[in-house]
Coordinates of C-alpha atoms in Angstrom, one line a residue:
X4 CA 145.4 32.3 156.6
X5 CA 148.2 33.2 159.2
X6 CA 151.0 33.8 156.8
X7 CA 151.9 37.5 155.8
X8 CA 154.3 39.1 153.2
X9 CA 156.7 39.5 156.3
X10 CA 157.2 35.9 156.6
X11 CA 160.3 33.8 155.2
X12 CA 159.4 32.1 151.8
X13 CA 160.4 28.7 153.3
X14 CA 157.6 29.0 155.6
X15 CA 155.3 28.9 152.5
X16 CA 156.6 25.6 150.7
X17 CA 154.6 22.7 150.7
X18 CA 155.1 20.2 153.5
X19 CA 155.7 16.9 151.1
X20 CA 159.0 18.8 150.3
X21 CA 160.7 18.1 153.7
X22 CA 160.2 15.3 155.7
X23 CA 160.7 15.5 159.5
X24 CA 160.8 11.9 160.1
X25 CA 162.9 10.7 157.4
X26 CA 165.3 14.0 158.0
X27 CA 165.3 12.9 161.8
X28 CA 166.0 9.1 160.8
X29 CA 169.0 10.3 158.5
X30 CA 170.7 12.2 161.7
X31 CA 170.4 9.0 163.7
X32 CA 167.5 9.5 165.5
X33 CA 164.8 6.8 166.0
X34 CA 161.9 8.9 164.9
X35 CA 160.1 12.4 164.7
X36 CA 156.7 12.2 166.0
X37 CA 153.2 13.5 167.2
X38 CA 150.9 13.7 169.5
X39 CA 147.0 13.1 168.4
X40 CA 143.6 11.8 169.9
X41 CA 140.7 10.3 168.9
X42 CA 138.3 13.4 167.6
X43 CA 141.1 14.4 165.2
X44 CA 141.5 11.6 163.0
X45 CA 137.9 12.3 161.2
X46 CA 139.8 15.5 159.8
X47 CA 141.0 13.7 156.6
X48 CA 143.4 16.8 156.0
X49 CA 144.8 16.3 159.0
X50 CA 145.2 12.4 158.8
X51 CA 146.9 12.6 155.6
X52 CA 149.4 14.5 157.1
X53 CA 149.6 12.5 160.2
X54 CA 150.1 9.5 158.4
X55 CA 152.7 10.1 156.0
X56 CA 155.6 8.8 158.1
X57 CA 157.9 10.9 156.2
X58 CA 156.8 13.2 158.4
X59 CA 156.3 11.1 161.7
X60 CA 157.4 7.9 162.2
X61 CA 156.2 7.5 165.7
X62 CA 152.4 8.6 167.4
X63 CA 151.5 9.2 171.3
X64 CA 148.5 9.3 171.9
X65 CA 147.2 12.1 173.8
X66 CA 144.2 11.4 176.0
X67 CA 142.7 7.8 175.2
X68 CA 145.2 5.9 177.7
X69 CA 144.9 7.4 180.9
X70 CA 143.3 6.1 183.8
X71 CA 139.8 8.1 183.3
X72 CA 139.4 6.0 180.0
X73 CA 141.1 3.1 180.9
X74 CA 139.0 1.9 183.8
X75 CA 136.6 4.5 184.5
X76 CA 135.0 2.5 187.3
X77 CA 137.0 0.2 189.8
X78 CA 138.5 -3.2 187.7
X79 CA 135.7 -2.5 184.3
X80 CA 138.4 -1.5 182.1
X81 CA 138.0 0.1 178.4
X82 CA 139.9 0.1 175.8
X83 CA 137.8 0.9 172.7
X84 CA 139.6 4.9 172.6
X85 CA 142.9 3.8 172.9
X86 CA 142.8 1.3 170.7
X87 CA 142.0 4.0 167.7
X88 CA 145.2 5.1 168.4
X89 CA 147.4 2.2 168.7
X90 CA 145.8 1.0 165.7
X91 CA 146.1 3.8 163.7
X92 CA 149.8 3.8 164.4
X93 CA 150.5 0.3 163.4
X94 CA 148.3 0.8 160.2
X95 CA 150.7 3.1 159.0
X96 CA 153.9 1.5 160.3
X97 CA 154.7 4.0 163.3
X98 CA 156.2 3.6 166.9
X99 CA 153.7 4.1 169.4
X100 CA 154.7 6.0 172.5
X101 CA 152.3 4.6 175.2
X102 CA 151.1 7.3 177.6
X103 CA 150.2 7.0 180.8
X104 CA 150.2 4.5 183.3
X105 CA 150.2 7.1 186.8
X106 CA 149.1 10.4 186.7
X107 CA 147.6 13.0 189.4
X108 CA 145.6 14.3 186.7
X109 CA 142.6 12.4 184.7
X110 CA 142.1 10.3 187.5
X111 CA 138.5 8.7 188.0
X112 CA 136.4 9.8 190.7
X113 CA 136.6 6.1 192.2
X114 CA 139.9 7.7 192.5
X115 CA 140.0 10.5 193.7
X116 CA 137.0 10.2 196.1
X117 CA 138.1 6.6 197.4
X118 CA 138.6 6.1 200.8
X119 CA 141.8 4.3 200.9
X120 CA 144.4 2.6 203.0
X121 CA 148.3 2.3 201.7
X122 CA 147.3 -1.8 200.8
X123 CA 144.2 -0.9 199.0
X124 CA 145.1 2.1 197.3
X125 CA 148.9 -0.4 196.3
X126 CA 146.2 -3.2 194.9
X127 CA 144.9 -1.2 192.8
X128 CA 147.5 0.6 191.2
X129 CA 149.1 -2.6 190.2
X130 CA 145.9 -3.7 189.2
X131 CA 145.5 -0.8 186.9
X132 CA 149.1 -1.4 185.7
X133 CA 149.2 -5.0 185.1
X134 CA 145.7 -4.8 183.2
X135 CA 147.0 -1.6 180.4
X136 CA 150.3 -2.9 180.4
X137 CA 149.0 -6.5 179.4
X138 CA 146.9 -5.1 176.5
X139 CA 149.0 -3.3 175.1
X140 CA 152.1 -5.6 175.6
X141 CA 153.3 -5.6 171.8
X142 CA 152.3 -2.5 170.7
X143 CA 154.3 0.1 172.6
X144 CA 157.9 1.4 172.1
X145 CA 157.5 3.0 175.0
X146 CA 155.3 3.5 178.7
X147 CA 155.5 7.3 180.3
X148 CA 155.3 5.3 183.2
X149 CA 154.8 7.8 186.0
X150 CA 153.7 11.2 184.8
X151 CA 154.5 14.9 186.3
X152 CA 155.4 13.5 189.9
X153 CA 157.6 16.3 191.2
X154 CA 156.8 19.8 191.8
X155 CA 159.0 22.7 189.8
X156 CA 161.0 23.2 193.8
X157 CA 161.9 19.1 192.9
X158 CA 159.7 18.4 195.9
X159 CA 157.0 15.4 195.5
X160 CA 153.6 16.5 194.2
X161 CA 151.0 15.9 196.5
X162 CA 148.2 13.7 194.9
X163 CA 146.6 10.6 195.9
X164 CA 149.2 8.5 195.3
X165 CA 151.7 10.0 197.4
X166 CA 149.4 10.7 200.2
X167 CA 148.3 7.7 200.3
X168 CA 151.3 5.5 199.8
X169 CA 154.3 8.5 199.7
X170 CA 157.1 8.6 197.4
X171 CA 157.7 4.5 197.2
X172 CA 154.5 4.5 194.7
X173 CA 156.7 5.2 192.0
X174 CA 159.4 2.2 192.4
X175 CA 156.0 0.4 192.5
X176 CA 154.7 1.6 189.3
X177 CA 157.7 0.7 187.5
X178 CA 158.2 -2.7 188.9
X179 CA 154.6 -3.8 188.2
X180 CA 154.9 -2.2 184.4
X181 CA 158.5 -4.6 184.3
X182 CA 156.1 -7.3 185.6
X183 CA 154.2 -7.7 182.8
X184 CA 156.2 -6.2 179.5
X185 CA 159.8 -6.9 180.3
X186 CA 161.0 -5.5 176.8
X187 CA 159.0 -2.2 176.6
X188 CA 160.9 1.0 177.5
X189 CA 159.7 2.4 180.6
X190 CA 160.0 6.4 180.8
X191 CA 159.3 8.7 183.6
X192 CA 157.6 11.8 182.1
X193 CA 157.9 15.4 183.2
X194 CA 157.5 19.2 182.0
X195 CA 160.4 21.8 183.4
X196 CA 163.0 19.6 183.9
X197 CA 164.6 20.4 180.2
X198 CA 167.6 22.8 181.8
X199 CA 169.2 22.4 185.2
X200 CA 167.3 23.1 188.3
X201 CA 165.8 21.5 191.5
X202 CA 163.1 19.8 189.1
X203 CA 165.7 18.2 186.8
X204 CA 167.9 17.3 189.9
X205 CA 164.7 15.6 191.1
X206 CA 164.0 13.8 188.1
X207 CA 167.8 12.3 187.9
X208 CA 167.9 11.7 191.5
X209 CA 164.4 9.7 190.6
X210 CA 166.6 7.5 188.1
X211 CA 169.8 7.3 190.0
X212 CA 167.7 5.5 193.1
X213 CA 165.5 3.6 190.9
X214 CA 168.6 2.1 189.4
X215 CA 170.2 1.5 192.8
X216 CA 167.3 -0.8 193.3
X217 CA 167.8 -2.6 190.1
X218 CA 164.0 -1.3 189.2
X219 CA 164.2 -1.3 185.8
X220 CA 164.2 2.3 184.3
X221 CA 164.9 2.8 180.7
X222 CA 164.1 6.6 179.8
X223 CA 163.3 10.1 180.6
X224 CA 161.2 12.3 178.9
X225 CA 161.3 15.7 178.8
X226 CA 157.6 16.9 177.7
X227 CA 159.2 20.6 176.4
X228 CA 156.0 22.8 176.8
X229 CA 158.2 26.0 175.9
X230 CA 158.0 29.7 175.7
X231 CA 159.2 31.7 172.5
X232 CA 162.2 33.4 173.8
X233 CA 162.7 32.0 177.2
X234 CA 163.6 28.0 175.5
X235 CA 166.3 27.0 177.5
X236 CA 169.7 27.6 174.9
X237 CA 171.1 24.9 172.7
X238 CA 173.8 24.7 174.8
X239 CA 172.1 24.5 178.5
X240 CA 169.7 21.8 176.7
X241 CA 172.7 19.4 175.8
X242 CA 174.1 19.9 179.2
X243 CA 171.2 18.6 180.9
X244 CA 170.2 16.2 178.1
X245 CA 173.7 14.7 178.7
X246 CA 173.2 14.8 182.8
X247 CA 170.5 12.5 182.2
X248 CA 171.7 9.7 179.8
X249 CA 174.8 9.8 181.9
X250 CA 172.9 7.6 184.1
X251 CA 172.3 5.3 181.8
X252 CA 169.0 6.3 180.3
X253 CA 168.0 7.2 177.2
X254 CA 166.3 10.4 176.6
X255 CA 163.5 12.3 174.5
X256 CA 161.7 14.8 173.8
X257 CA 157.9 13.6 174.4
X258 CA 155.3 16.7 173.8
X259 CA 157.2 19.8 172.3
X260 CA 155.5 23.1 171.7
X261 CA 156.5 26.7 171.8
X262 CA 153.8 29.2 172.3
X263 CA 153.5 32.8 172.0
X264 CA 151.9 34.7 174.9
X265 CA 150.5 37.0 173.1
X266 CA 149.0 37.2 169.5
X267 CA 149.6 38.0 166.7
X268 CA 153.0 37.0 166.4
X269 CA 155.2 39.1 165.0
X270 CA 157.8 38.7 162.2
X271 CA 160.8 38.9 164.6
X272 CA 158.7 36.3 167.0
X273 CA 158.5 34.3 164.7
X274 CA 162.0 34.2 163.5
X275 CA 162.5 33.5 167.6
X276 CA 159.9 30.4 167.5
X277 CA 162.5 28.9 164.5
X278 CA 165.0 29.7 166.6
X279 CA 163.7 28.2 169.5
X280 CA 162.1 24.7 167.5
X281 CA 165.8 24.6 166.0
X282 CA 168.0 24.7 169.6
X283 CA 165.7 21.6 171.0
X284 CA 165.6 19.5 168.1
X285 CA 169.6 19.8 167.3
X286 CA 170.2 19.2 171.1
X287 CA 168.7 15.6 170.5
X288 CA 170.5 15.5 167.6
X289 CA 173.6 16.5 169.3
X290 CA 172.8 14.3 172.3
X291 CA 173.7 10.4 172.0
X292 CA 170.8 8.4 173.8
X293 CA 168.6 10.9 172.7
X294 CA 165.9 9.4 170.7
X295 CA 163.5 11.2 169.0
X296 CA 161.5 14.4 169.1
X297 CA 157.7 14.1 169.7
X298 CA 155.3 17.5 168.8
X299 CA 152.2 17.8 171.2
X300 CA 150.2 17.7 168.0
X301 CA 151.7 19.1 164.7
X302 CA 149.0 21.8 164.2
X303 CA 147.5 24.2 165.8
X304 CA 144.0 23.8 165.2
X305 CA 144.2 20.8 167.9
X306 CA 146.9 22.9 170.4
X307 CA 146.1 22.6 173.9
X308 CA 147.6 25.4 174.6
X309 CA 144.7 28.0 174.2
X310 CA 142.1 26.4 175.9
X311 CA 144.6 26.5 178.7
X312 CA 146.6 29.6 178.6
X313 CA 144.2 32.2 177.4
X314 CA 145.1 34.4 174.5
X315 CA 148.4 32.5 174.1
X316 CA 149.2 30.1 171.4
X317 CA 150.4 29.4 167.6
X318 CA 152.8 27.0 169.7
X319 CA 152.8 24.0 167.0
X320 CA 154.0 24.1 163.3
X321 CA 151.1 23.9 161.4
X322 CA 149.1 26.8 161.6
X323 CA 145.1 25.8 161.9
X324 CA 144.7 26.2 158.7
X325 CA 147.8 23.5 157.4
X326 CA 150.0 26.2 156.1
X327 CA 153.6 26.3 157.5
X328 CA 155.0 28.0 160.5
X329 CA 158.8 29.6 159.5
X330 CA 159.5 27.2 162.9
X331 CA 158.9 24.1 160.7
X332 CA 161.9 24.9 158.3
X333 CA 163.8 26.2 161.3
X334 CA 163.3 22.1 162.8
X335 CA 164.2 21.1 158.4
X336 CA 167.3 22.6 159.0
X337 CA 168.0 21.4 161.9
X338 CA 167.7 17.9 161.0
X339 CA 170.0 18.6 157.5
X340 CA 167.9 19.4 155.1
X341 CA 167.0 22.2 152.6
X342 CA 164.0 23.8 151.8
X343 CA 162.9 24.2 148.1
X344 CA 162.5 26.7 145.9
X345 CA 159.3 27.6 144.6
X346 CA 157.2 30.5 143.0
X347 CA 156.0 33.6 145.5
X348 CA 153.1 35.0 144.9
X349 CA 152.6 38.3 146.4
X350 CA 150.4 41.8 146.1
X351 CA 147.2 40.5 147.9
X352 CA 144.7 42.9 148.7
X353 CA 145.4 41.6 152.3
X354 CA 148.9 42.1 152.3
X355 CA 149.5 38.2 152.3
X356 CA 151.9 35.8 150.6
X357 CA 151.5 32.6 149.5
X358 CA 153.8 30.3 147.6
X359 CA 153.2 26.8 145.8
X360 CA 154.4 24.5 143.6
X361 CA 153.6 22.8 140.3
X362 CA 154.7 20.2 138.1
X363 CA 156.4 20.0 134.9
X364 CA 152.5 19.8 133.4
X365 CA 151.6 22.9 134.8
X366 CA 149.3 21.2 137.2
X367 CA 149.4 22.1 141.6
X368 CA 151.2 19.9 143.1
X369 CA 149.6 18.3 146.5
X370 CA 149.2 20.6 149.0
X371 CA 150.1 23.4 146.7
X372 CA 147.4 27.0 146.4
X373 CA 145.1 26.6 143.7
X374 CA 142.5 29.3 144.4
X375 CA 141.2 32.5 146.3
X376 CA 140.7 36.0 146.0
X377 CA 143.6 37.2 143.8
X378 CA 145.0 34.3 143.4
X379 CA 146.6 34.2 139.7
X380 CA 148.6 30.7 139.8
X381 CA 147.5 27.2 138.9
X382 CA 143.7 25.9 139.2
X383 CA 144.0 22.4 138.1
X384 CA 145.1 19.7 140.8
X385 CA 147.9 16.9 140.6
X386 CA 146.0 13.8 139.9
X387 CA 144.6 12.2 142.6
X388 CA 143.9 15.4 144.5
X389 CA 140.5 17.9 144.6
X390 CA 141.1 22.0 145.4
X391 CA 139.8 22.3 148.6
X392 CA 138.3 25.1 150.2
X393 CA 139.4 26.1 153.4
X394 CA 138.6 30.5 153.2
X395 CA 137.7 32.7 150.7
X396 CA 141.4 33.6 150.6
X397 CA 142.7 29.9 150.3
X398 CA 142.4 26.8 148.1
X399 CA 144.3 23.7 148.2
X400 CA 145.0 20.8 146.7
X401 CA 144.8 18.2 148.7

């Protein structure tokens, strides 16, 4: 397990006693949400987290829409992988965030390796667009449009689309997506644009000449890949929150995690990461036109953060193992709500802490400890759930 006797008791209490989406729903938000992709959902821990929408009423998903999967080879399009996703969503009754129709990245190498003139390379963008966008017409809350297409100096990133075409590919993207789903909201998506700067500038100036077109633009999204300590402040995040919908957009935050750049975290880090989880999710709240809160996956045991940031991570809040970061309750309270009280259990031979909760029979609740090495609490699992092995430290029911 990741939790230690340092850590908060909140950080210990079950996670059916807080629920991030109906918390988020109660402030006036449209949803609280999660990233996921296809490989995940045979972890039936992690589904049956995933699909209480208590917890999140809305799912993006992560990989399965892009244009490598989409149409992996030139007008032979695919749709099997995304359509786990979408369907898994409306199974369970949540908004689907549809992401993404232009990227630089995840690009097939018919692509990238094309030869291509400024007609050709126009044809089949709005190919590409007008295909996705027709099958999934229905299903989506929302498109992340155009994805990550200025640099962090607010200067255009130089891909294929841009050389090719320049900057107009992106009033082109947007138009063909109107084409074919006139009632979906259509985002532009972006990392380091969540305080002011020449990246966020870029981004409004993006809308502001979009709009002077009359090319319809509904959202931004503001991907919040953070830092623990260096999260822009509550107060900086409002600001620029507010410089945004000003324009007459709506706003959200579309795939937030905070990671630590070096592990273990500490005690006092992790007081920071609640601190940090709390600023963004209460400048939403505090925002009007901001409307929801996405997490790039709720736990860490599917972060992307370590496979790409070396020795960093613990950026999510579920720890691998489906225990609680402190972070979550730091996001409970932030959305006006309490955490319970419950029984600590402490003096492990491995200086740990665990806490869980039972019923008025004396039975573990769901998701509550019910065995390991020291453990001196409750054995016998709510009905309708097994204890389930996950170390020689840690049993749950689930």
């Amino acid at each position: 397990m990741h939790v230690s006797a340092l850590l908060p008791l909140a950080a210990l209490v079950p996670a059916t006693l807080c629920q991030l989406n109906t918390l988020a729903k109660a402030k006036g938000l449209k949803y609280f949400g999660s990233a996921t992709d296809n490989g995940e959902l045979s972890d039936t821990t992690y589904v049956s987290i995933l699909s209480n929408t208590g917890q999140f009423g809305q799912i993006t998903p992560g990989n399965t829409q892009k244009w490598v999967y989409t149409e992996p080879t030139q007008n032979t399009f695919s749709w099997t992988q995304g359509d786990v996703i979408t369907s898994f969503a409306e199974g369970n009754g949540q908004l689907l965030r549809c992401h993404n129709l232009v990227w630089h990245n995840e690009l097939p190498s018919w692509i990238t390796s094309g030869t291509w003139t400024n007609a050709t390379l126009i044809a089949a963008l709005k190919n590409h667009i007008a295909n996705e966008v027709t099958h999934y017409k229905g299903q989506c809350y929302a498109w992340d449009v155009v994805n990550e297409a200025f640099n962090d100096d607010g200067t255009y990133r130089v891909d294929v689309f841009y050389t090719t075409i320049g900057p107009e590919y992106i009033p082109i993207a947007f138009e063909t997506a109107a084409l074919y789903d006139s009632t979906v909201k259509l985002y532009y998506n972006d990392y380091n644009i969540e305080s002011a700067g020449a990246k966020s500038t870029a981004a409004q100036n993006l809308v502001s000449s979009l709009k002077a077109r009359s090319i319809k633009i509904d959202g931004v999204g503001l991907q919040a890949h953070f830092i623990v300590g260096p999260t822009p402040s509550l107060s900086s995040q409002i600001s620029n929150l507010k410089s945004f919908t000003a324009l007459g957009v709506e706003v959200a935050y579309t795939e937030l995690d905070i990671r630590f750049t070096s592990l273990p975290p500490t005690a006092a880090g992790l007081t920071q990461q609640g601190t940090d989880y709390a600023n963004t999710v209460s400048a939403c709240v505090e925002t009007t036109g901001c409307v929801g809160v996405t997490v790039w996956d709720f736990t860490d045991k599917y972060s992307w953060v370590p496979s790409t940031f070396s020795g960093q991570g613990e950026a999510c809040l579920w720890y691998s193992d489906f225990t609680l970061h402190p972070a979550y309750y730091s996001v409970v309270s932030a959305l006006g709500g309490t955490a319970a009280t419950t029984t600590l259990v402490t003096s492990r031979t491995t200086s740990s802490a665990t806490a869980t909760t039972t019923t008025a029979s004396g039975t573990v609740a769901k998701w509550g400890q019910c065995g390991g090495i020291g453990w001196t609490g409750g054995t016998v699992c709510v009905a309708g759930t097994t204890c389930t092995y996950s170390n020689a430290w840690y049993s749950q029911c689930l």
